[in-house]
Each structure stands twice: as structure tokens, then as C-alpha cells.
Amino acid sequence: MRATNYKQRLIENILSAPMLAVFAAIATGILADDLLQISVEFLALALCGLLLLLRRAINRRCGTFIVTWFGFILLGAFLAATDELPPPIQVHCIDATDYWHARVARVVGRVTSPTTNNMGRLVHLDLLAQRCGETWLARTGRVSIKLWQNERIASGDEITLRLTIEPLTLRRNPTDPDPKIIARRDGLSGRAIAKSPYAFTKRAQSLSAFIDRARDSSSERFENHFEAKHSAIAKALSNGDQNAINAEMREYWSVSGLTHLLSVSGLHITLIATLVFIIVSQLLLLIPRFAERWSVRRVAAIIAIPLIILFCCWAGSPSPAVRATIMGVAFLCGIAIGRPSSVINAVGIAGVLILIIMPVSLYDLSFIFSFVSILFLLLLPRLKTSQNLWHRLGRFAANLILASIVATLATLPIAAYYFGRVSLIAPLANLIGVPIGSAVATPGALLYSLIAPISEMLEQILRIGLKTTLIVLDSLITYLGSKTWSAIDVAAPTYFEMIVYYIGLLTIVIKPKKRLAQYIGIVVCVIVCSSYYWRLGPGHHHNGKLVVQQLYVGQGDAALIQLPDREVILIDAGGSLNAKGFDPGQQTVAPMMRRLGIRTIDLAMVSHPHPDHLEGFAYIAKHFKIKELWWSGNGADLPTMKLLIKAVKENGGIIKLSAQLAKIQKRGNTTIELYHPGHNNDEDKSLFDPTLNDNENSIVLRLQYKKYSILFTGDIEANTESKLSERVPVVDVIKVPHHGSNTSSTRKFITALKPKVAIISVGANNRFNFPRAEVIERYQTYNAEIFRTDQDGMIEIVTDGNSIIINTNSGRRYEIP
């Protein structure tokens, strides 16, 4: 009987929420257009034709639903086809004295320079005009820029400053966020670098400008009165500013499954709306005869609507907050007009409006997480209520636990696909962390922002309470997120696995008893198929081939190699030249390995101990097992080198000095030839030459698979190249030494090796101006095909021993027969 009642209630909920079906149709159309690339003209004609069919269907009173359904699908496709990237910015004069006039479109948040610790703001600027000589020429386009003056700036302010305009970049690694999606979402035509301080030409006096300045003042107060990490959490919870959340903190929050707390989204909007609704309702009930003449619920809903919109603006109107606000307004409007409110319909309305305004939101990860978890939670049957207080509290707690588990299960395949990791403690962490974060820390941070400027005494009292809450929350997240058992690394699931998983999950949620046996059978089949699929190991789609992936790690080096027998080699792991800078080990190398299902590195090699080659290993050593480590012996006192050696030893790995290895090593049917250091002649077995710099002491090795070879050179320079020119045989592919520096790649070296392909690992717009033009010219002189990670993104080299195919993340392809 209960199952029947639940089924009837579920059907009634779905039928009462037609906007959910509309949302599904529009989303289907967007996906179809992005997949098939249908022209706008064809879609416009199809829509017109469908309108004629709809009129005929209405007249005949048949087929109306089907025609309407296809109409919304076509509408979604049309929206996607017309949602193009903003055109690039036209720069007609380039002169060091030229200035730009721009208007602030949005203040994203406060940022700190990793090198100088200077405070600045990340903003979006709408360019208005460019000064060419003495003439101002009108220009259009929106750019993202960091302004390093510690001066409050707000939406609508107009400024002049010198700029360098840079075009949008393509996604450089398969695991990186797609810049095209971000550009379409925010309307960005490119990015800019400030070359001078800015001067105000107009100060905006609008409500949005007032909110921006107040939010900036609030953020500054958090920074002045709280520890850095607690300030970062408070700003994220109350102001929607996540820019101060560093990579380590984000890692802990992700592993614990509580990243959603850092984003002003449905949880925050629901909290604000509920608090306002309850407070206003109780206050109105105190007014004599008010409840007799007016509906308290309707009035409370009407008052709550502008307040949650105001909170969304206060948080900077990020996409998750906008989605949640639309959903909340739709739900409150249902209460205000006296119509039966349907949460499912509110979800559908929010989805439809968001996709109409911004079709690219369909690919926003937070959008996907939000809607998937919400839909499964709405399908979840609730436990029956009771008049007994203890029973009610117990069932409330049980509902919370069940909801946390279902939300985690609902988003599990998505997390596995995008992050290569599944949190094992998310249900427990949410059960503890969500009440602390949403019910205590968020209201406390908001109250602090409002009250602190008014009363110094209240500011101190609130600061103590908020600081205590933030310490508890941060300690919980740090503890749970730092444990190795908190999450497991998984390979990216296939679409087939994801579809079967969701079918099974729906079966359990809707009919937990009747279909459980069938679902268990399906799961067993999927596990068996998946085990066979992944049994082939990483790079199974290249089984029997040598695969080298030269990752884009900025100004650094990292090569992930999968041998034909499925062994994994990692040569360098990138690293930032600044201690607080980008960590490619955590943000590039690790996600790529997780996506490929790699949990163990059979051989790791540090070419030389410079930060841009070594520092990425700090993260890799903590999260992946390394069976064997090769290094030159140079840099033994460096913290990361010590950490790496210690981690390998603790996991039972082997550490070998490259100069003490045999010159020729065999890994299955792949040959590794070591040439430097200590291999320049048969007698010399020294570790490294102390008379040479670190670059010259880089490990040089050559991979040979059947008739093709690849040479890895580290950062060697002319002196070492001269010695190796007479010893290293001809190679097919060379990883260009020292990122294309003109102190390397001598003509003698290139002439001796005769490479057909030259791979340059280099950071975009790096301060060294690598690769140098003369180096490019030298390789071109010898007809070598040149690939660059800053332009081509990740470069994948695949050989079966009979040919070499090179593919890049930018879509470029080259073949050596």
C-alpha cells in the first residue's frame, strides 16, 4: 500500500511539474546541436515548420504533445546554435603609450599576488575605446583582468589604463576546465594584463556599485581580523568570493565532499529564504487581526523574494546562486499567488530560464551536480511523520542521513568522471559539516558583515563566535580531507557504465524492494564487464603501443609514458617557480593519471632538481605509489626531493642513481638508453659533474620501441649537447632541451640527431620569451615538425613500432610513416 501511495504521489508530482519536461526537452536540443553542429538557418526553418504542424495538431486535437515536445527540442538546439563565442577584440594600434577606456562589468573578487602578496581585484571589464595617438576609437569586447591597486572598484565604474589584450586560449589538457564554456558563460572575448595603474573617469552610484563596495569592505574586514584560511572560508560562505581558497584547502574540501558549501548556491539561498519566511511569518502573526484579513504565507513569500534576490547580488551573482535564486523565486511565487507549490516544477522553471538565458550552463559542473542531486532527492520517499517529538526528531535525522547518502550516490559517477576520485566519507561529512557550515557559519558570517561596521563591541563578540565556528569547521574538513582513506581514485567511467548506474539507482529509489534483486544482477554484470574493460590497464585503448603524453604544465616539464606492456613512467611532474603558485602535480598530472585509471607509477624520474621539473612530485608522492625512482643525486637537500625519496622508501619502492644504472635498460619490449650524467664514456660513473650547473646535469635518456625512438633531454645546454652529439644516434622525436632556450639546441646537436619532430614544453607568455625564435628557426632548417605545449596543449605521441601518430589537444594531427 505504501509503495502504491508513493508511486501515485510520484506520478502526481511529475504531472504537476510540466516545466521539468520542458527543461529536459531544451537540454536534449542543446546537446543535439553541440553534437551535430546544426546550422542556425536550418533550425529556424524547422521551428517555423513545426509551428505550422502544431497549429494543425491543435485543430485536429491529436499529436499536440509530441509536436510540442519536438518544438522545445528544436528551441534548445536553436539556442545552442546562436550561443556563439564572443568575437575577438580588434586592436588596431599597438603602442606603449596607448590607453584603453573601460567600464567595470563585474567584480569577481579579491586576489592576492603569489609573488608580492599585493592585494588586487579580479574584474570583468567592458572595453569602450582605445586611444591611438591622440584619437579615441570605439571598441567593444569584455576581458577578464587582475587590477593590483588596493583601491575599491565597483560595477559601473569607468577607468582608463594601459592594457595588453590577449585572445582566449583553448583547453590545453583534457582534464582542464574548458575556456570556451567559461567565455560563453561570462561573455568574455579575451583576457588582459594591466600595464599601468588605472585612473577613474566616472564613479558609479548604482545599487550594484554600492553592493560591490560594501562586499569589498566586508572582505577586507575578514582579512584584517581572521587568519588567512579562516578569512578565505568566511568570504566564500558569505560573499561568494572563492579566490582566496588555495589548492590545498580546495583539495581537503573536495575529498570530504563539502565543496558545495564554498559555493553560494541552493543551500545558502534556501537557508536565507527559509529564515526570512519564518521570521516574517512570526512577526506578522503578532499584529492583531492581520492574519484574519491577509494570508501570512503569501505576504511572507512576497517579502522573501526581493531579499533572496538582494542576497544573490551581494554574493556577486555567481551562476550557482543565480540558479538557486530563480528556483527559490519560482517556488515563492507559487506560494504568493496561492497556487499549489511544487518544488519539482520550481526546479524545471529554473532549468528552463537558465538554459534560455545561458545555454552553455548545461555544461557547468555545478549546474550538473545541482540538478542531478536535487532531482534524486525529490524522488526520494520521505519517512512518515509522527506526533511524538522523539519520533519526529529521529525521523528527521534519518531523512537527513538518507538524503546525504542519496545525494552522494546521485553525483558519484559525475565526480568519478570529472575528478577521477570518489569521496568515501561524503555522507558523514555532510551530516556534520552542512549544519555547521550552513546553519551556523554562513549566517554568522553574514551577520558579522552587517553588524561589524555599526558597533565595535558587537563586532568583537561576533568575531569570537564566528572565529570559533570557522576553526571547528576548518579542523573537521582538514582532518577528514587529509586522510588517505577518505577517498579513492577511480578511472573515468564509460557512458555505458554511467547509464546503467543511473537506471539502477532510479530503480532502487522508486522501488527499493521489488527491483533490488534485478538491480543486483545488473550491477554484477556491469562489474564483470567493467573489470574486463579496465583489466587491460591504463592506456588500454592504445594496447600494444608506446604512448607519450607531454602535458601542458605551464613553464615546466611533465611527460606521462605508457609502455606497450602497460608499465607507467613519469618523467618530471612540472612545478611552479613561485611557492604559492600553480601546482601542476595536483592540478594537471594527477587528474590525468586518475582519468586513465593509473594508481601506480612503475618508474618516476627527476631529470634535474629545478622547481619547474621537481615540485609537482610533492603532491604525486603523497597520492600515488611509486615503485622505482631514478635521479642524478643532485638536489638531495631540497625539501621536495627529501619528501619524494621518503615516500618511495615508505611504499617499499626502489631508488636508483642514474649514473650507476646500466646504460641500456629493458622495460618489456621497450629499450631505455641512458646517456647523461655519468654515461658520456664507459669509465665515467660519477653521479653528476659539480663543475656543471643543474641544467647541464639533467638526465638524458632515449626510448626505443622497434624502429622508432624518442629522446628526453631535460634542460641540457650547449656544453652537454656537444658531448652527446657524438654518442646519441639519430632520433625520430626530441623533447627540445630547456624549453627552447637559445643556450640549447645548437646546430651541431640538431644536425647529429636529425629529429623529424621537435616537442617544446613551454608556458604561455612566459617571462623568459621561450622558445626563442632562433631555436625555432634551427629546427625548421632541418625540416623538423614543431609542436609546442603553449599552442598545441597536451601532445600525445603514439607508436606501434611501424609508424608514429601525434595528436594534440588543440586538434592538430601529424604522422610519421
Tab-separated table of C-alpha atoms in Angstrom, residues 405-549:
chain	number	residue	atom	x	y	z
A	405	ILE	CA	23.607	9.243	1.067
A	406	VAL	CA	21.322	9.626	-1.958
A	407	ALA	CA	22.869	12.969	-2.965
A	408	THR	CA	26.327	11.387	-2.761
A	409	LEU	CA	25.242	8.347	-4.783
A	410	ALA	CA	23.495	10.559	-7.345
A	411	THR	CA	26.634	12.562	-8.096
A	412	LEU	CA	29.142	9.724	-7.680
A	413	PRO	CA	29.631	8.897	-11.419
A	414	ILE	CA	29.929	12.598	-12.262
A	415	ALA	CA	32.615	13.094	-9.610
A	416	ALA	CA	34.404	9.978	-10.845
A	417	TYR	CA	34.280	11.191	-14.457
A	418	TYR	CA	35.470	14.749	-13.847
A	419	PHE	CA	37.782	14.295	-10.860
A	420	GLY	CA	38.856	10.639	-11.030
A	421	ARG	CA	38.045	10.377	-7.344
A	422	VAL	CA	35.149	9.297	-5.133
A	423	SER	CA	34.758	10.511	-1.567
A	424	LEU	CA	34.040	7.692	0.884
A	425	ILE	CA	33.127	9.986	3.757
A	426	ALA	CA	30.866	12.477	1.962
A	427	PRO	CA	27.610	11.309	3.636
A	428	LEU	CA	29.145	11.510	7.114
A	429	ALA	CA	30.972	14.767	6.376
A	430	ASN	CA	27.779	16.343	5.015
A	431	LEU	CA	25.816	15.190	8.026
A	432	ILE	CA	28.235	17.019	10.331
A	433	GLY	CA	29.607	19.773	8.107
A	434	VAL	CA	26.419	21.055	6.469
A	435	PRO	CA	24.680	22.052	9.745
A	436	ILE	CA	27.859	23.771	10.970
A	437	GLY	CA	28.592	25.451	7.645
A	438	SER	CA	25.103	26.434	6.518
A	439	ALA	CA	23.176	26.865	9.751
A	440	VAL	CA	25.932	28.449	11.880
A	441	ALA	CA	28.955	29.685	9.888
A	442	THR	CA	27.083	31.214	6.933
A	443	PRO	CA	24.511	33.184	8.985
A	444	GLY	CA	27.320	34.154	11.393
A	445	ALA	CA	29.494	35.486	8.562
A	446	LEU	CA	26.554	37.392	7.050
A	447	LEU	CA	25.598	38.852	10.424
A	448	TYR	CA	29.221	39.845	11.014
A	449	SER	CA	29.300	41.625	7.639
A	450	LEU	CA	26.160	43.593	8.526
A	451	ILE	CA	26.794	44.371	12.211
A	452	ALA	CA	30.587	44.844	12.334
A	453	PRO	CA	30.599	48.307	10.651
A	454	ILE	CA	27.920	49.552	13.068
A	455	SER	CA	29.196	48.561	16.513
A	456	GLU	CA	32.746	47.788	17.592
A	457	MET	CA	31.570	45.953	20.712
A	458	LEU	CA	29.191	43.728	18.759
A	459	GLU	CA	31.926	43.189	16.162
A	460	GLN	CA	34.226	41.742	18.823
A	461	ILE	CA	31.510	39.491	20.245
A	462	LEU	CA	30.505	38.221	16.801
A	463	ARG	CA	34.156	37.774	15.831
A	464	ILE	CA	34.780	35.409	18.755
A	465	GLY	CA	31.739	33.291	17.905
A	466	LEU	CA	32.435	33.232	14.176
A	467	LYS	CA	36.133	32.501	14.646
A	468	THR	CA	35.287	29.537	16.883
A	469	THR	CA	32.838	28.182	14.320
A	470	LEU	CA	35.323	28.576	11.478
A	471	ILE	CA	38.066	26.839	13.491
A	472	VAL	CA	35.744	23.882	14.161
A	473	LEU	CA	34.639	23.703	10.518
A	474	ASP	CA	38.173	24.038	9.141
A	475	SER	CA	39.551	21.455	11.602
A	476	LEU	CA	36.842	18.996	10.592
A	477	ILE	CA	37.496	19.478	6.875
A	478	THR	CA	41.280	19.341	7.268
A	479	TYR	CA	41.116	16.163	9.335
A	480	LEU	CA	38.716	14.329	7.024
A	481	GLY	CA	40.262	15.648	3.817
A	482	SER	CA	43.839	14.776	4.736
A	483	LYS	CA	43.226	11.074	5.414
A	484	THR	CA	44.154	8.578	2.719
A	485	TRP	CA	41.032	6.525	3.468
A	486	SER	CA	38.716	9.496	2.877
A	487	ALA	CA	38.569	8.983	-0.897
A	488	ILE	CA	39.621	6.522	-3.561
A	489	ASP	CA	40.986	7.194	-7.018
A	490	VAL	CA	38.933	5.676	-9.827
A	491	ALA	CA	39.169	5.606	-13.587
A	492	ALA	CA	36.720	7.785	-15.509
A	493	PRO	CA	33.575	5.663	-16.023
A	494	THR	CA	32.334	4.980	-19.540
A	495	TYR	CA	28.989	6.370	-20.703
A	496	PHE	CA	27.615	2.824	-20.683
A	497	GLU	CA	28.586	2.386	-17.032
A	498	MET	CA	27.032	5.723	-16.090
A	499	ILE	CA	23.733	4.942	-17.853
A	500	VAL	CA	23.412	1.525	-16.214
A	501	TYR	CA	24.330	3.028	-12.849
A	502	TYR	CA	21.587	5.664	-13.021
A	503	ILE	CA	18.984	3.185	-14.225
A	504	GLY	CA	19.828	1.017	-11.250
A	505	LEU	CA	19.816	3.936	-8.811
A	506	LEU	CA	16.399	5.060	-10.053
A	507	THR	CA	15.151	1.516	-9.622
A	508	ILE	CA	16.288	1.433	-6.002
A	509	VAL	CA	14.905	4.907	-5.193
A	510	ILE	CA	11.495	4.272	-6.763
A	511	LYS	CA	11.025	0.580	-5.893
A	512	PRO	CA	13.604	-0.363	-3.303
A	513	LYS	CA	12.249	-3.871	-2.607
A	514	LYS	CA	10.686	-5.224	-5.784
A	515	ARG	CA	13.558	-4.420	-8.115
A	516	LEU	CA	16.502	-4.928	-5.770
A	517	ALA	CA	17.316	-8.455	-6.971
A	518	GLN	CA	17.205	-7.387	-10.628
A	519	TYR	CA	19.386	-4.389	-9.890
A	520	ILE	CA	21.967	-6.519	-8.068
A	521	GLY	CA	22.100	-8.754	-11.147
A	522	ILE	CA	22.645	-5.739	-13.409
A	523	VAL	CA	25.367	-4.398	-11.120
A	524	VAL	CA	27.179	-7.744	-11.151
A	525	CYS	CA	27.104	-7.773	-14.964
A	526	VAL	CA	28.429	-4.215	-15.132
A	527	ILE	CA	31.196	-5.012	-12.643
A	528	VAL	CA	32.250	-8.042	-14.675
A	529	CYS	CA	32.227	-6.076	-17.959
A	530	SER	CA	33.980	-3.110	-16.398
A	531	SER	CA	36.599	-5.309	-14.752
A	532	TYR	CA	37.431	-6.811	-18.132
A	533	TYR	CA	37.386	-3.329	-19.685
A	534	TRP	CA	39.795	-1.898	-17.131
A	535	ARG	CA	41.811	-5.113	-16.686
A	536	LEU	CA	43.750	-4.088	-19.736
A	537	GLY	CA	45.062	-1.278	-17.569
A	538	PRO	CA	45.841	2.372	-18.305
A	539	GLY	CA	46.026	3.245	-21.953
A	540	HIS	CA	44.021	0.116	-22.881
A	541	HIS	CA	42.790	1.927	-25.977
A	542	HIS	CA	46.459	2.029	-27.077
A	543	ASN	CA	47.214	-1.537	-26.016
A	544	GLY	CA	50.447	-2.816	-27.555
A	545	LYS	CA	51.678	0.686	-28.301
A	546	LEU	CA	54.074	3.159	-26.755
A	547	VAL	CA	52.195	6.279	-25.674
A	548	VAL	CA	53.865	9.508	-24.555
A	549	GLN	CA	51.725	12.391	-23.293
